[in-house]
C-alpha positions as a printed NumPy array, in Angstrom:
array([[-17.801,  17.897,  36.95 ],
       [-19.098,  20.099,  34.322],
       [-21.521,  22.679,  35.   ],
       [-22.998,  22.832,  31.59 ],
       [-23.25 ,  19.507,  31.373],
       [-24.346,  18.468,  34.311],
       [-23.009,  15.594,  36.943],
       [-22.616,  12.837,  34.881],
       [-23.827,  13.684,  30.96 ],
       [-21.59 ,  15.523,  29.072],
       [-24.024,  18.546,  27.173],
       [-21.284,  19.856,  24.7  ],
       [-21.328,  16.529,  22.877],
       [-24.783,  17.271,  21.461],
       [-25.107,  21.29 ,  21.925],
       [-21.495,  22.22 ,  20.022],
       [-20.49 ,  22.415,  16.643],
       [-18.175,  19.214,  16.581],
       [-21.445,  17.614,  18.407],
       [-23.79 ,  18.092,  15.642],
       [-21.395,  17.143,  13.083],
       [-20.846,  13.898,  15.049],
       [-24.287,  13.767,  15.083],
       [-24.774,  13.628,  11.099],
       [-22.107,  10.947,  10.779],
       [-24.651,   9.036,  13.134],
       [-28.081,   9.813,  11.234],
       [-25.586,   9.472,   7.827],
       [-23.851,   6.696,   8.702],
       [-27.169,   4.483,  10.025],
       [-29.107,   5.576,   6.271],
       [-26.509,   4.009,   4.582],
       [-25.905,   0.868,   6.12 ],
       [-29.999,   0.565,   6.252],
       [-30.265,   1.097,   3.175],
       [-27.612,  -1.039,   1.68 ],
       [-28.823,  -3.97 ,   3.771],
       [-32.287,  -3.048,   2.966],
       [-32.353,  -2.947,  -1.11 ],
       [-29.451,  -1.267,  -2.456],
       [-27.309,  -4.561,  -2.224],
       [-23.596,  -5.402,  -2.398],
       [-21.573,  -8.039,  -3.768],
       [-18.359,  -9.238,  -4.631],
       [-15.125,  -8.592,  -2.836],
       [-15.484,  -4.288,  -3.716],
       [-18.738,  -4.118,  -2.369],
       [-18.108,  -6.583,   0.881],
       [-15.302,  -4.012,   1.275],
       [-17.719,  -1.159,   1.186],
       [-19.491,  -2.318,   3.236],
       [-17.635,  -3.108,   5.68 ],
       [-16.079,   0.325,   5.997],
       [-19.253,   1.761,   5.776],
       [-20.316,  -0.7  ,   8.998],
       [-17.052,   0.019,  10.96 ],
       [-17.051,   3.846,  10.824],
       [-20.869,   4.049,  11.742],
       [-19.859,   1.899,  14.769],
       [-16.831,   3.678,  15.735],
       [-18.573,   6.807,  15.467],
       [-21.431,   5.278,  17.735],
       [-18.803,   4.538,  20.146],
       [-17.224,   8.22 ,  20.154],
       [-20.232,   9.654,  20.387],
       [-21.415,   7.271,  23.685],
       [-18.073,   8.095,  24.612],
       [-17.771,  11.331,  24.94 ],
       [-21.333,  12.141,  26.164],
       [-21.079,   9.793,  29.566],
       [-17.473,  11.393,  29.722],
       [-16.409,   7.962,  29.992],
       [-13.482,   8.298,  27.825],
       [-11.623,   9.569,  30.79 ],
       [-11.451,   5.468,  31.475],
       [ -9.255,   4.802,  28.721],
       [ -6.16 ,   4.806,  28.67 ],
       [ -5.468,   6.982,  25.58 ],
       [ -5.478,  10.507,  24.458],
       [ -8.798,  11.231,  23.817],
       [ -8.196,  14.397,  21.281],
       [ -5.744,  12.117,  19.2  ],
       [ -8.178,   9.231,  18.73 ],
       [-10.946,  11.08 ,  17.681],
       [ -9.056,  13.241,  15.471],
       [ -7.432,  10.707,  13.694],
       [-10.366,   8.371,  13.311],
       [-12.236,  11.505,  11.803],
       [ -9.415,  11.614,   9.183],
       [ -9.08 ,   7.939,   8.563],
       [-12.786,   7.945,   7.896],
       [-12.71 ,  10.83 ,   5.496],
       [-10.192,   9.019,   3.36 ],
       [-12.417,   5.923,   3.716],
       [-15.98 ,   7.678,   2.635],
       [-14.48 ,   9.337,   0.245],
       [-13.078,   6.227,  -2.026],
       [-16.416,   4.803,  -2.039],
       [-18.334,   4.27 ,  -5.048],
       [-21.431,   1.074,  -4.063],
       [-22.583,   1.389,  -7.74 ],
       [-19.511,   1.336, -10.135],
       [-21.234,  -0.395, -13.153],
       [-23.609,   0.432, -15.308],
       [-27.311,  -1.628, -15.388],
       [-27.566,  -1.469, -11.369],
       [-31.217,  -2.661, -10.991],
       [-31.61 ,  -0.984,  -7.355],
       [-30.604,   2.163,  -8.955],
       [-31.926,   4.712,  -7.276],
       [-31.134,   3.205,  -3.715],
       [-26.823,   3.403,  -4.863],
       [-27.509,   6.764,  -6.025],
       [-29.189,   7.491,  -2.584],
       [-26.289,   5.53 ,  -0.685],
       [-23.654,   7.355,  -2.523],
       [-25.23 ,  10.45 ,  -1.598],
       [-25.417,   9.844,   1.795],
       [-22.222,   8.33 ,   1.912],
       [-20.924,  11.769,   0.151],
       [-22.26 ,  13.706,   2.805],
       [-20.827,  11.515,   5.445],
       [-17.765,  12.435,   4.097],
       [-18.061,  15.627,   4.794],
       [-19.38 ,  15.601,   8.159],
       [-15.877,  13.499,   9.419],
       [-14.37 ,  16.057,   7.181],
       [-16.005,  18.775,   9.328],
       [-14.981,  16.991,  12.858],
       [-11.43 ,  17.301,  11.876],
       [-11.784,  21.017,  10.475],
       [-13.259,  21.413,  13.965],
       [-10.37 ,  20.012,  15.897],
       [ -7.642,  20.881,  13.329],
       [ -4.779,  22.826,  15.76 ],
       [ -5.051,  26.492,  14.564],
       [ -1.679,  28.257,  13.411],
       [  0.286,  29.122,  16.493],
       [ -1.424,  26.981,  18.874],
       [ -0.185,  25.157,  21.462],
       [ -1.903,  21.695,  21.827],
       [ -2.14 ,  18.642,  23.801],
       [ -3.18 ,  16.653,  20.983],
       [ -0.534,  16.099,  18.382],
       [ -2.878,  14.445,  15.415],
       [ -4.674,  17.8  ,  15.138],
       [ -1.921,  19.546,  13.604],
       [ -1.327,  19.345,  10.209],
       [  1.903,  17.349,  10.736],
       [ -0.372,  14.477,  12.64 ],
       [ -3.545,  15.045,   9.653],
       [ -0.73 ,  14.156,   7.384],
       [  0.499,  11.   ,   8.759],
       [ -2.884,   9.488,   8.675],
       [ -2.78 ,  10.163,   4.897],
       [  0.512,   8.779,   4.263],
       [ -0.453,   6.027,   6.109],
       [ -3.675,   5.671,   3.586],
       [ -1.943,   6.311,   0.41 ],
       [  0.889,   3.15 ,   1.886],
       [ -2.119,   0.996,   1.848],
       [ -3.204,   1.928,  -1.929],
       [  0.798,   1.04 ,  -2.566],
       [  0.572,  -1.888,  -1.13 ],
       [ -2.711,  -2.569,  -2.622],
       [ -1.198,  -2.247,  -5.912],
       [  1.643,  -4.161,  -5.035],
       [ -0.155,  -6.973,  -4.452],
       [ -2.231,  -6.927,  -7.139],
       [  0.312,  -8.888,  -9.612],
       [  2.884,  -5.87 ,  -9.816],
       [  5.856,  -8.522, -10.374],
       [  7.726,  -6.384,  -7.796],
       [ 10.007,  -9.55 ,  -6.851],
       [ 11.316, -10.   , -10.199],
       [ 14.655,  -7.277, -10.202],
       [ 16.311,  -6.517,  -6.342],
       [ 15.921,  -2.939,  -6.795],
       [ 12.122,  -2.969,  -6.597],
       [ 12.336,  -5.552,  -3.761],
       [ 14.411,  -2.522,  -2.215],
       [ 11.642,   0.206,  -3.024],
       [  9.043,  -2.206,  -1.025],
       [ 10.943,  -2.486,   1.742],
       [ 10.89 ,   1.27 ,   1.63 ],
       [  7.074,   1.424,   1.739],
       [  7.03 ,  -1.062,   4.268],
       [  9.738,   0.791,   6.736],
       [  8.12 ,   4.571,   6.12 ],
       [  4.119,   2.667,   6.837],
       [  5.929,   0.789,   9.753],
       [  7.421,   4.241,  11.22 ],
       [  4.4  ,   5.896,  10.287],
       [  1.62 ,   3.988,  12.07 ],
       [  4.18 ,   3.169,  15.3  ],
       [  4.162,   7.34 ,  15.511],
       [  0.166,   7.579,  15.447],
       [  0.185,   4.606,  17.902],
       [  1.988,   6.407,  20.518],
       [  0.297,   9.627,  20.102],
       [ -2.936,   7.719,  20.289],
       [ -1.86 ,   5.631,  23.579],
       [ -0.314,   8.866,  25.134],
       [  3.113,   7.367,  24.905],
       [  5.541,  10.018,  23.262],
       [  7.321,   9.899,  26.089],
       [  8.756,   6.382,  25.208],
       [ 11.333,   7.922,  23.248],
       [ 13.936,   8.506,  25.49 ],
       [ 16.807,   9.136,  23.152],
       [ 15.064,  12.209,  22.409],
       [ 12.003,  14.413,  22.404],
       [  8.746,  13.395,  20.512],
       [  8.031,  16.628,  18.061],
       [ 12.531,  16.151,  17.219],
       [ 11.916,  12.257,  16.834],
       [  9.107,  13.069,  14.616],
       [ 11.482,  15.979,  12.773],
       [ 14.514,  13.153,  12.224],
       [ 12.309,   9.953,  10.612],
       [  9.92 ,  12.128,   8.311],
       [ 13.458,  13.308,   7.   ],
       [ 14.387,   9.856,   6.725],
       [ 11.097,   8.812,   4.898],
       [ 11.829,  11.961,   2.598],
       [ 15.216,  10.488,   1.607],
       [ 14.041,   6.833,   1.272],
       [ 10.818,   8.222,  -0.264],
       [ 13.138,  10.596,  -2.659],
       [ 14.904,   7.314,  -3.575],
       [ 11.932,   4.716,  -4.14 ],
       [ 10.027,   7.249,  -6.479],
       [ 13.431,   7.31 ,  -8.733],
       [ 14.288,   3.663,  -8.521],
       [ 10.737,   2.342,  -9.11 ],
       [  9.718,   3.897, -12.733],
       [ 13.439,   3.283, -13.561],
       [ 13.62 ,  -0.396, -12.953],
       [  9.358,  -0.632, -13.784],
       [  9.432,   1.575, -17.062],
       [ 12.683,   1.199, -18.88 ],
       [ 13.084,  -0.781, -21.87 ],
       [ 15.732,  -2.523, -20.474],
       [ 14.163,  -3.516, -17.499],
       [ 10.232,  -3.608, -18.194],
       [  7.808,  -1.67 , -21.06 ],
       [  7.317,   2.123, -21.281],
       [  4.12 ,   1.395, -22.681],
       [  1.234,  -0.273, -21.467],
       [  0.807,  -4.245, -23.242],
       [ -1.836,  -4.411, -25.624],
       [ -2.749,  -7.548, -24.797],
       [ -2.601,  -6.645, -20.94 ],
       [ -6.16 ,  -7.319, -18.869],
       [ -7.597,  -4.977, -17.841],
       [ -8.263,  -4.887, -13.906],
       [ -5.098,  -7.512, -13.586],
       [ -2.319,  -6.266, -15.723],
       [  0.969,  -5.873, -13.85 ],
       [  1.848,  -2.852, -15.654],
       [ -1.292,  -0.236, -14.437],
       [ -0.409,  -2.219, -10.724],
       [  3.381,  -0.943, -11.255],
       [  2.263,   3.104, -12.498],
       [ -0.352,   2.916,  -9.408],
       [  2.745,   2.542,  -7.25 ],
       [  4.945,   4.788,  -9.449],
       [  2.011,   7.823,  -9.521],
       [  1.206,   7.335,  -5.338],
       [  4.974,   7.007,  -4.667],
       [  5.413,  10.394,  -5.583],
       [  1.861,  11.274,  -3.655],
       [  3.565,  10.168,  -0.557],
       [  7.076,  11.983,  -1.152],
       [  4.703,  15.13 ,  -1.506],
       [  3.074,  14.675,   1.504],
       [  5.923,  13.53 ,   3.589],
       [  7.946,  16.954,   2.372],
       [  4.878,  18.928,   3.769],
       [  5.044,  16.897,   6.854],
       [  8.78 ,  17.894,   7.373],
       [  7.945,  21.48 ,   7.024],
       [  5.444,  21.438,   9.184],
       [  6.819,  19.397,  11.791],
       [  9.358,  21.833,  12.511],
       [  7.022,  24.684,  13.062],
       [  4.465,  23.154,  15.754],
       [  5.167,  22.791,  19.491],
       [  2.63 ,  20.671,  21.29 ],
       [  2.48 ,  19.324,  25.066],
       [  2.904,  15.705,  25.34 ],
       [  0.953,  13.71 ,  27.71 ],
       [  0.547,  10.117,  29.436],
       [ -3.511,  11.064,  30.14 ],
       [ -6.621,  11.195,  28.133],
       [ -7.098,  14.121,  26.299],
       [-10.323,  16.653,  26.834],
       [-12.575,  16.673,  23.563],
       [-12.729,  19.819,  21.352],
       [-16.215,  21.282,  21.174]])
C-alpha cells in the first residue's frame, strides 16, 4: 500500500514528472487521432500506416497510464519498468517518422499542419518518459531497457525494420548469394535482437542458463558487430560494383520503385546499425543491473 497514494489509486502516476509527461502523450495523442478522423484525412497505404501508429500508441499509452494508476500492473506477468520504457522508445521512433501531409495541394491544410504539430510534440513527450526512466551513469537497476545498452536495442530493432522495408521494396536482393547472405544477417541480428527485449520484457533473463544475462548480452552484440561489420562490406560491394550492379543511379529508374535507392537505403542503414550495435557493445560491458522474474515498480 502506498501512503501517498492511497489504498488502491496510485497518486505518483498523475502528481510526478514521468506522470505528466504520460499525461501529454494522452491529451497529444487523443488531438491527433480526433483530428485526423475528424477533417485532416488519410489515405493510401502511408497514411493508413500513420494512422495506425498514431491509433496504437494513443491506446497503449491509455493502457499504461490505467495501468499504472490502479497499480494493477503488479497482475502481469512482466517487468513493468522494461515495458514501459521500451514502449516509450518504440513510440519515439514511431512519432518521429511521421509526416500525414507529404504532398503539396493538401486541401485540409491547416488540420496536417495542426496534426503534425501535435504529433511533433507527442514525440517529445515519449521522448521525455524515457529521459525520465533512462538508468543514470553508475546505477544499479532492475530494469535492463533503461540503460542505454537496452534504449539501443529498441533502435536497432527499428532501423532492421527500415532494412527490411527496403528490402522488400524491389531491392533484387535474391539475384547474387552474397546478398542473400547479408539478409540472412539482418534477419539473425533482428531475430537476436527482439528475443533479448522479449525476455527482459517477460522477466525471463534468467532463461539463459549457459550463462548470465548482462555476459549473454556482451557475447551476441559482439556477434552482430562481426556479422554487421561483414554485411555493410559485402552489400555495397556486390550492390554497387560495376561488375556486379551500377555505381550510379539508372536514369530511367522510377522514382519511389527503383531497386537501386531500395539497395543504398539498405547500404546507408546497414552501417546505421553497425554504429549503433558498436555503442551497444561498449556499453554493455559497463552496466550491472539486477535481473528479475517479477514486475517491475514504475519510475516517477
Amino acid at each position: 500500500m502506498d501512503s501517498q497514494g492511497g489504498p488502491y489509486l496510485n497518486k505518483r502516476a498523475v502528481c510526478s514528472p514521468l506522470g505528466a509527461a504520460r499525461l501529454c502523450q494522452l491529451a497529444l495523442g487523443c488531438a491527433v487521432v480526433a483530428m485526423v478522423t475528424h477533417s485532416a484525412g488519410y489515405s493510401g497505404s502511408y497514411g493508413v500506416f500513420c494512422m495506425a501508429v498514431w491509433a496504437l500508441c494513443f491506446a497503449v499509452s491509455v493502457l499504461v497510464f490505467f495501468l499504472d494508476a490502479t497499480r494493477l500492473y503488479s497482475c502481469l506477468p512482466v517487468s513493468w519498468d522494461n515495458l514501459t520504457v521500451t514502449f516509450a522508445a518504440l513510440a519515439t521512433l514511431m512519432q518521429l517518422v511521421l509526416d500525414p501531409c507529404p504532398y503539396a495541394g493538401c486541401d485540409v491544410r491547416n488540420f496536417r499542419i495542426a496534426v503534425t504539430v501535435c504529433s511533433i510534440a507527442a514525440t517529445l513527450a515519449y521522448g521525455a518518459e524515457v529521459v525520465l526512466c533512462r538508468a543514470r551513469p553508475g546505477q544499479t537497476v532492475v530494469g535492463y531497457m533503461a540503460t542505454a545498452s537496452g534504449l539501443l536495442k529498441v533502435v536497432q530493432g527499428f532501423v532492421a525494420c527500415v532494412i527490411f522495408g527496403a528490402l522488400a521494396n524491389g531491392s533484387e536482393y535474391s539475384r547474387q548469394a552474397a546478398t542473400i547472405y547479408c539478409v540472412v544477417v539482418y534477419a539473425v541480428c533482428f531475430a537476436l535482437t527482439t528475443l533479448v527485449v522479449i525476455l527482459t520484457v517477460c522477466g525471463r533473463t534468467k532463461a539463459v542458463r549457459c550463462m548470465p544475462f548482462e555476459r549473454f548480452v556482451v557475447v551476441y552484440t559482439l556477434l552482430a558487430v562481426l556479422l554487421y561489420l561483414s554485411a555493410s562490406v559485402v552489400w555495397p560491394v556486390f550492390c554497387f560494383d560495376s561488375k556486379y550492379g551500377s555505381p550510379w543511379r539508372p536514369s530511367s529508374c522510377p522514382r519511389g520503385k527503383c531497386p537501386w535507392d531500395s539497395k543504398v537505403v539498405v547500404a546507408v542503414f546497414s552501417f546505421v546499425n553497425l554504429g549503433l550495435y558498436i555503442a551497444d557493445l561498449i556499453y554493455s560491458q559497463r552496466i550491472r543491473f539486477v535481473s528479475s522474474h517479477l514486475p517491475g515498480h514504475p519510475r516517477v
